[in-house]
Tab-separated table of C-alpha atoms in Angstrom:
chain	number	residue	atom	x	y	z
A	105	UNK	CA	13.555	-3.642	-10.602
A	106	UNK	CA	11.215	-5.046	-8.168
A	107	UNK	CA	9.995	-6.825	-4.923
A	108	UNK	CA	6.240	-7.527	-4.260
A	109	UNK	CA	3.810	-9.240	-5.882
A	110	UNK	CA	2.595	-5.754	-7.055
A	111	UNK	CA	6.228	-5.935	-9.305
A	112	UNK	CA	5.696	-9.152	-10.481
A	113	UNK	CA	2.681	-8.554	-12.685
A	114	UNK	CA	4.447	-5.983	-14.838
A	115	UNK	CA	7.132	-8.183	-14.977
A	116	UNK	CA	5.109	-10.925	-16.202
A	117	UNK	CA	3.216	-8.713	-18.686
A	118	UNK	CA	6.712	-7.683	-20.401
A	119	UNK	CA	8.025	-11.533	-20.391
A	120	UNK	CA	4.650	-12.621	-21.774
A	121	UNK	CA	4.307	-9.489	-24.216
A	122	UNK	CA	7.661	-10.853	-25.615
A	123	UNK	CA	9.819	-7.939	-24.312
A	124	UNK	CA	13.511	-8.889	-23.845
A	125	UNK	CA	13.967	-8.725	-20.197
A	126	UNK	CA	17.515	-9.062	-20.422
A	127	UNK	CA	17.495	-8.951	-16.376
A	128	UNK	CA	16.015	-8.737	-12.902
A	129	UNK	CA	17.087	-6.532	-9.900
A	130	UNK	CA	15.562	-7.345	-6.726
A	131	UNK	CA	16.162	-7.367	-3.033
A	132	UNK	CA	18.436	-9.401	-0.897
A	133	UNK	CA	16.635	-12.342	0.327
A	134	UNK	CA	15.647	-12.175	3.925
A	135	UNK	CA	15.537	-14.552	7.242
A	136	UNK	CA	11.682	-15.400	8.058
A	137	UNK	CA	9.469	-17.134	10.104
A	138	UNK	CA	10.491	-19.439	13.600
A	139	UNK	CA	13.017	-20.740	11.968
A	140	UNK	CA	14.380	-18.031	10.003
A	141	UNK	CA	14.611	-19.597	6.851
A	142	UNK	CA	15.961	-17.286	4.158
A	143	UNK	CA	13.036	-16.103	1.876
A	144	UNK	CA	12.754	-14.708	-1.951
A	145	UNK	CA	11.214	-12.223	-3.144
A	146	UNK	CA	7.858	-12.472	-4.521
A	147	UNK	CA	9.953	-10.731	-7.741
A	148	UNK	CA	12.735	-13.178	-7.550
A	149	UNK	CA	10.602	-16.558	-7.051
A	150	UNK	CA	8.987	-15.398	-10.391
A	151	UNK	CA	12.500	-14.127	-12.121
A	152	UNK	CA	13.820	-18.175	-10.828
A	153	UNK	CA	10.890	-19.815	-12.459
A	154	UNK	CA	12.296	-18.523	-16.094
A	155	UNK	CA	15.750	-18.779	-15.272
A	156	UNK	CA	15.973	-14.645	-15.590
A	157	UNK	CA	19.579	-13.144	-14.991
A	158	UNK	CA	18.892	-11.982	-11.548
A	159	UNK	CA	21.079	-9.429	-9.413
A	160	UNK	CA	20.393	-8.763	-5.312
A	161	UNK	CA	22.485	-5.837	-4.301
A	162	UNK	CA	22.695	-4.921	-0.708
A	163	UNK	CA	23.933	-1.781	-1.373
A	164	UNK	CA	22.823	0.284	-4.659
A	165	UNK	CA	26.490	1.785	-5.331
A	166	UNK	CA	28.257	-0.647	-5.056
A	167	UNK	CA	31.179	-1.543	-7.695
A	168	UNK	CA	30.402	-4.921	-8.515
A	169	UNK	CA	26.977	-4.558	-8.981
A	170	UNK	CA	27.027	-1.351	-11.093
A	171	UNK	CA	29.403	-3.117	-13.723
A	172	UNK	CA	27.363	-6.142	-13.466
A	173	UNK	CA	24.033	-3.621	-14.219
A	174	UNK	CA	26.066	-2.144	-16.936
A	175	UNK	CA	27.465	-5.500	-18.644
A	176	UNK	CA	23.753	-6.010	-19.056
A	177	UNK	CA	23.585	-2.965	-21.495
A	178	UNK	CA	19.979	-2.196	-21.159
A	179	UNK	CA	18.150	0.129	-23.034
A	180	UNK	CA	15.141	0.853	-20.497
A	181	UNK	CA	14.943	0.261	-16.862
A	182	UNK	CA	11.504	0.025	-14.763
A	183	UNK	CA	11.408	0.110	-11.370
A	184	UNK	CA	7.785	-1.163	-9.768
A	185	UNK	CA	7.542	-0.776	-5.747
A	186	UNK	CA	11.655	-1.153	-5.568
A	187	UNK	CA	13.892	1.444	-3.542
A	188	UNK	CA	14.967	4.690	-4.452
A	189	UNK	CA	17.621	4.575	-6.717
A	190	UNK	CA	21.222	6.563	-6.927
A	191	UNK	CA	21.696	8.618	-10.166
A	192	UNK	CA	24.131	6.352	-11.437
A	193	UNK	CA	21.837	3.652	-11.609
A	194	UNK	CA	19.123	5.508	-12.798
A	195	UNK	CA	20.828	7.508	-15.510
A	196	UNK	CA	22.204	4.539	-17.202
A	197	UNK	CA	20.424	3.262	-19.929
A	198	UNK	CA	19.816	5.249	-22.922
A	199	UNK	CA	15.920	5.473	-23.241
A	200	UNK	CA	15.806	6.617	-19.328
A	201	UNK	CA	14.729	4.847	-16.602
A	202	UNK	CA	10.778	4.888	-15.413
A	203	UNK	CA	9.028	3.723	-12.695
A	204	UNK	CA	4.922	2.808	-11.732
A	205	UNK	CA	3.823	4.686	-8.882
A	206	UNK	CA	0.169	3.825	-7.737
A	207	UNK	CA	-1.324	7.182	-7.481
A	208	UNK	CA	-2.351	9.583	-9.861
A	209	UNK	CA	0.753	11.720	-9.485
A	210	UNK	CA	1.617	14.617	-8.016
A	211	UNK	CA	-0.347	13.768	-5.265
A	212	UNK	CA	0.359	10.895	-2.965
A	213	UNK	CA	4.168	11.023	-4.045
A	214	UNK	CA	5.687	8.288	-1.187
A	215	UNK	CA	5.880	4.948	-0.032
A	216	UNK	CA	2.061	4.151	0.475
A	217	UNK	CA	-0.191	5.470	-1.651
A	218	UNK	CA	-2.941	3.175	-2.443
A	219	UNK	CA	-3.682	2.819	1.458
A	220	UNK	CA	-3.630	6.384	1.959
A	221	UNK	CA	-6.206	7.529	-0.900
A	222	UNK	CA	-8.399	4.967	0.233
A	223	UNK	CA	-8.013	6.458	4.339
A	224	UNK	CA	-8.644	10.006	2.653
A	225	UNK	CA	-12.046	8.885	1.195
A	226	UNK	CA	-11.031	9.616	-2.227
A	227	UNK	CA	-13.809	8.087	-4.917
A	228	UNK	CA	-10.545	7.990	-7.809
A	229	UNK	CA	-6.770	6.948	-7.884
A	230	UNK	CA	-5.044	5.603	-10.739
A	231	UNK	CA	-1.560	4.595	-12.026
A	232	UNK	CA	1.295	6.885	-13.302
A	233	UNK	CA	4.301	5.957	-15.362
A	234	UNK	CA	7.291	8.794	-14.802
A	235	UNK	CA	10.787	9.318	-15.953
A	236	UNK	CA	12.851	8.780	-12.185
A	237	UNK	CA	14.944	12.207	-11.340
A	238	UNK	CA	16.636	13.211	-7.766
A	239	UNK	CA	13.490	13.855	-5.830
A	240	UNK	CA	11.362	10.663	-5.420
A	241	UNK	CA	7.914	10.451	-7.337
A	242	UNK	CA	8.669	13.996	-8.851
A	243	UNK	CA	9.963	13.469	-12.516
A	244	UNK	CA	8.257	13.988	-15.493
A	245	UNK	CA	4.738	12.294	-16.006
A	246	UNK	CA	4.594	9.540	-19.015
A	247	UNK	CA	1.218	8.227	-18.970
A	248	UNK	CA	-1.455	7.934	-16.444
A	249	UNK	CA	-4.339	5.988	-16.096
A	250	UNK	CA	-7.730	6.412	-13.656
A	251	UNK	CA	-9.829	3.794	-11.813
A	252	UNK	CA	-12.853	4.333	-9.274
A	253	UNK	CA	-12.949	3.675	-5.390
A	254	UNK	CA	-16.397	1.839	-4.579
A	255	UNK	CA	-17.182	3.870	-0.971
A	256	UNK	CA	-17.399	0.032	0.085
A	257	UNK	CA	-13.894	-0.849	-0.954
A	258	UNK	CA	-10.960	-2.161	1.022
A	259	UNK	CA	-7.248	-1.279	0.031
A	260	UNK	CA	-6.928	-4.794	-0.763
A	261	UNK	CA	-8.979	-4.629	-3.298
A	262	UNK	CA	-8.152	-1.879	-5.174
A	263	UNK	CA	-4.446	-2.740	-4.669
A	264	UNK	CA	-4.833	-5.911	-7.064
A	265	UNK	CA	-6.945	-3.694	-9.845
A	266	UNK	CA	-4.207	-0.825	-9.844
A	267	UNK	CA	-1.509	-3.895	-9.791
A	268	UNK	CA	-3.296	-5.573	-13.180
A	269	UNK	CA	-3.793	-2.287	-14.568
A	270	UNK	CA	0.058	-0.909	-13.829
A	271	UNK	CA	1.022	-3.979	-15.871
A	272	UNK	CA	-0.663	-2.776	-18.762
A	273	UNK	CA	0.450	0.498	-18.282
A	274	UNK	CA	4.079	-0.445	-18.020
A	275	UNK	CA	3.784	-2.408	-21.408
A	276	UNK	CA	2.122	0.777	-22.865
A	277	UNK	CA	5.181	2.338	-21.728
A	278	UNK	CA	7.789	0.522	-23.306
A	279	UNK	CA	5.801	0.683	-26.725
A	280	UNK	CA	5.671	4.945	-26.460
A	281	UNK	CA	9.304	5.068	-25.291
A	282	UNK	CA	10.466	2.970	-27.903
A	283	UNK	CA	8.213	4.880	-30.763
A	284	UNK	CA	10.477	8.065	-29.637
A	285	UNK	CA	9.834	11.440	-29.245
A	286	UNK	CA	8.159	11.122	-25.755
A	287	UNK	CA	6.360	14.051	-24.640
A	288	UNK	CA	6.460	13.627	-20.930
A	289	UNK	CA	5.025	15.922	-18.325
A	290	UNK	CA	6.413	18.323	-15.533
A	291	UNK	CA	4.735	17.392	-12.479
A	292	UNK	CA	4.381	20.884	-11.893
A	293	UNK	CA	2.061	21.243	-14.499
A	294	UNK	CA	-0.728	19.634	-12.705
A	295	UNK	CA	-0.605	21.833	-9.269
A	296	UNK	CA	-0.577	25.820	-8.292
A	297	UNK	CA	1.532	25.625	-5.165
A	298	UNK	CA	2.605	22.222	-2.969
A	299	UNK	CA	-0.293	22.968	-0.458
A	300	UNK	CA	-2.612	21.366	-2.905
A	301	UNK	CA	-0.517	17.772	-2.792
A	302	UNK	CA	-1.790	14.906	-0.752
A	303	UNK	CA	1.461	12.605	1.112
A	304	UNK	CA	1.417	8.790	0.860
A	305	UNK	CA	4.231	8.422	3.769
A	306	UNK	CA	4.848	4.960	5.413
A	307	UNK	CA	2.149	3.571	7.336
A	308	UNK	CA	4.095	2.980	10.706
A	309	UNK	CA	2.112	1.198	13.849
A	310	UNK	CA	0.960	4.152	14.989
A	311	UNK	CA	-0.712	4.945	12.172
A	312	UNK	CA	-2.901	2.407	12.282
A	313	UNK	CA	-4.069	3.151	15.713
A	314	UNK	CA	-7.814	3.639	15.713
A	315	UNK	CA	-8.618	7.105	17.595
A	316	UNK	CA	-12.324	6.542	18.671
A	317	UNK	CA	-12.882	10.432	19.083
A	318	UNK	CA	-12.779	10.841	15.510
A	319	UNK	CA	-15.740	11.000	13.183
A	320	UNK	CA	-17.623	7.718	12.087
A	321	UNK	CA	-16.436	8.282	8.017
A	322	UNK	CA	-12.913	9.050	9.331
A	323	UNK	CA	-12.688	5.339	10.822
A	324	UNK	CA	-14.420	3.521	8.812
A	325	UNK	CA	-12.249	5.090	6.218
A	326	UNK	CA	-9.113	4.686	8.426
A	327	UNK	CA	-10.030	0.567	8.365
A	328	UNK	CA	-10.547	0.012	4.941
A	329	UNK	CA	-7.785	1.981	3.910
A	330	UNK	CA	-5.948	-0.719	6.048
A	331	UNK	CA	-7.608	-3.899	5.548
A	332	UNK	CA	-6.203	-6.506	4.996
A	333	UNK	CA	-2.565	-5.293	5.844
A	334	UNK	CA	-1.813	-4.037	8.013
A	335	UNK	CA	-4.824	-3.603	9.691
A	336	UNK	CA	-6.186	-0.851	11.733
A	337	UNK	CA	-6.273	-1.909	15.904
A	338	UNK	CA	-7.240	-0.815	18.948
A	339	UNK	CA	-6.972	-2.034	22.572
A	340	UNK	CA	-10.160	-3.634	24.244
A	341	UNK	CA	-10.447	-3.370	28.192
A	342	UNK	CA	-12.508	-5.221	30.094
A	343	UNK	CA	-14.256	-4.416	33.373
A	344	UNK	CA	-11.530	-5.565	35.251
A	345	UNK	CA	-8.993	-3.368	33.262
A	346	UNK	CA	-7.483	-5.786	31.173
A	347	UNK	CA	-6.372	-4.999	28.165
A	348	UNK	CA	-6.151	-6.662	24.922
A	349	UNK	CA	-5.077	-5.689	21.047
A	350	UNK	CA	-7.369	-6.183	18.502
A	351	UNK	CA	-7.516	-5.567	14.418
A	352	UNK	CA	-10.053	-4.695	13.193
A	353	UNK	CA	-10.507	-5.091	9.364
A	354	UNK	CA	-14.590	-4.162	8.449
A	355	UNK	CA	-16.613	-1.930	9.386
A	356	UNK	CA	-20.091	-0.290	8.920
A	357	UNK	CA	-21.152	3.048	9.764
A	358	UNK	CA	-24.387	1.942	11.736
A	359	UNK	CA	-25.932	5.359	12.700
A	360	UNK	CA	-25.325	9.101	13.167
A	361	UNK	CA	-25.568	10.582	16.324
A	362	UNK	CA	-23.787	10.049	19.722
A	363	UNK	CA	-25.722	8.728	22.531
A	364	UNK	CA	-26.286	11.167	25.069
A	365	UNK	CA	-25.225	8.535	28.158
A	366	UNK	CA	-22.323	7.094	25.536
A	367	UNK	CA	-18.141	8.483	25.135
A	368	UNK	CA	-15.989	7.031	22.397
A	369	UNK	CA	-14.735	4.262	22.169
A	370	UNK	CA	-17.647	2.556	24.640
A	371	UNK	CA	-18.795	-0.812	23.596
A	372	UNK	CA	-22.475	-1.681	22.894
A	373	UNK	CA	-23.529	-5.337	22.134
A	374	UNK	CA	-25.933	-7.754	22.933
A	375	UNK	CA	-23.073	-10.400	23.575
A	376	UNK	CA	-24.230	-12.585	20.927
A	377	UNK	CA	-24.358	-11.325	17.472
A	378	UNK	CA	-22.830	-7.405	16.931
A	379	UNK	CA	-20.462	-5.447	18.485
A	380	UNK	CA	-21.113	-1.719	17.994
A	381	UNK	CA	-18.768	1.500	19.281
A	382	UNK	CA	-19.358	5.049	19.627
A	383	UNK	CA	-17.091	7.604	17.707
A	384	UNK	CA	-17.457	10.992	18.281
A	385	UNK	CA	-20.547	11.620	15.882
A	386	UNK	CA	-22.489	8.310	15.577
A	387	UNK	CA	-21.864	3.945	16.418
A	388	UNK	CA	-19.786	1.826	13.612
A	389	UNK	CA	-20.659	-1.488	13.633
A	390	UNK	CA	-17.354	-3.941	13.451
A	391	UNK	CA	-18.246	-6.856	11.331
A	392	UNK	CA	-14.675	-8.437	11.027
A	393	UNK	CA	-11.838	-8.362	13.323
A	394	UNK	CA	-8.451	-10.369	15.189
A	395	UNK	CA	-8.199	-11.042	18.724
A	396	UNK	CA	-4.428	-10.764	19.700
A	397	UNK	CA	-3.236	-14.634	19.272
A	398	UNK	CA	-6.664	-15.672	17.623
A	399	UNK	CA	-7.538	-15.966	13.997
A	400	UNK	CA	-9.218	-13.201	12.248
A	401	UNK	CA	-13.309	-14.108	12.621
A	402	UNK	CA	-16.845	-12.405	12.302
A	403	UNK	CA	-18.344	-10.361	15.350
A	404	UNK	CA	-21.006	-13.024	15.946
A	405	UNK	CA	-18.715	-16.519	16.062
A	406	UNK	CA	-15.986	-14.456	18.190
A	407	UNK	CA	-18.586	-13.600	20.310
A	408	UNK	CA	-19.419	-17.144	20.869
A	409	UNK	CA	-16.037	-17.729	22.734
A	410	UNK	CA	-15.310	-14.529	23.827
A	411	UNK	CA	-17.733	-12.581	26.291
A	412	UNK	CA	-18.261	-9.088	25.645
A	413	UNK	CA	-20.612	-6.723	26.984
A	414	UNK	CA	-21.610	-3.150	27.611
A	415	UNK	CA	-18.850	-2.609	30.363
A	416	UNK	CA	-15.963	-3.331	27.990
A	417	UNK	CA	-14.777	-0.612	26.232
A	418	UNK	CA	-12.099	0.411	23.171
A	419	UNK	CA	-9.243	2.497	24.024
């Protein structure tokens, strides 16, 4: 049970590790683009391409599709980057049903984890395989694995490394399930109180606003945790007040230390070749961003069409 291209490499890994996948559940397929054209799933373009029995229920309780789900008479369901699933579906096979959540659980239990360690600064995440329960991202722990976060990394990044390595894990998995006698974890085993837990909610818009008056590590953080989707942004205005959006996906911390004559969010460049703004401790330099309506460019060829200078400012 999958949609993104994050589900489809564990998919693949069973198919090609000889597994007997006797079926695929993914999303309905959805209208896109100008001419909203109905679009698979990353999972179900994959799940086509071997002719896999594929179901796409709109709703999760629903008759038809929980006697279709049963007339399949699995023995072990996974569920990588899906939706939260009703206890009848979960509680159905006989070996349990377990799902791939890209944190090293309990913390960052929710719906966007890998972005969020990366915004926190942390220097490790991992993978975690878990037996699914009521709560979301709180049953019992199967197997976990750990990978670094380079201080220069971008969520992208470390996005496809957890997605190659939860493939393995999920196939690693199967194999202990299917041994018997799995000695899984209570989440509660790895914390004192809930205090101590880190959220991965949904990253909305808003999230992704860039709030100059924070600290220099706290945005730069903030843009890689973001980049390249969604993409941190900020407004630019001009002297004339004008405003425009703009993403903004690297970054550099350039220096510590405010200027005495600078506020956040002010603008320093030499119109040619950098742009730099202040944060409340120090200047980031943006190396990379996207002009609302423009294609994503470096700081030195958007400067070439687009004039900037000392009077413009981020909001």
């Amino acid at each position: 049970m999958g949609t993104p291209d994050f589900a489809v490499a564990s998919l693949k890994a069973l198919v090609e590790g000889g597994y007997n996948v006797v079926g695929v559940i993914t999303m309905p397929d959805k209208p896109a683009g100008r001419g909203h054209k109905l679009q698979f799933s990353a999972v179900k373009e994959y799940a086509v391409s071997l002719n896999l029995p594929l179901l796409q229920p709109e709703k999760l309780k629903d008759e038809k599709f929980i006697e279709a789900l049963k007339a399949w008479n699995a023995d072990i369901q996974i569920v990588v980057a899906f939706r939260m699933l009703p206890e009848v579906v979960w509680n159905m096979p006989k070996l349990g049903t377990f799902n791939l959540h890209a944190s090293l659980l309990p913390q960052y239990r929710g719906a966007a984890p890998i972005n969020w360690a990366v915004m926190n600064g942390e220097k490790e995440t991992g993978a975690t395989t878990f037996f699914l329960t009521h709560d979301i991202d709180t049953g019992k722990i199967i197997r976990q694995e750990k990978i670094a976060i380079a201080d220069d990394e971008n969520v992208g990044s470390v996005h496809d490394r957890l997605m190659n390595m939860g493939a393995s894990l999920v196939t690693s998995t199967v194999d202990y399930i299917l041994e018997g006698e799995v000695e899984s974890i209570d989440q509660k085993e790895f914390y004192n109180n809930e205090n101590e837990l880190k959220a991965a909610p949904k990253i909305f818009k808003e999230t992704c606003k860039i709030n100059w008056n924070d600290d220099s590590i706290k945005i730069y953080n903030q843009i890689r945790g973001l980049s390249p989707y969604p993409a941190a942004w900020s407004e630019i205005k001009d002297e004339e007040n004008n405003v425009l959006s703009v993403k903004i996906f690297e970054s550099k911390i350039e220096s510590s230390g405010k200027p005495s004559d600078k506020n956040p969010g002010d603008i320093i460049t030499d119109g040619k070749s950098f742009i730099n703004v202040v944060t409340s401790d120090g200047i980031i330099s943006i190396s990379s961003l996207q002009l609302s309506g423009k294609k994503r460019m470096d700081s030195k060829s958007l400067l070439n069409g687009f004039k900037i200078n000392d009077n413009f400012r981020f909001e």
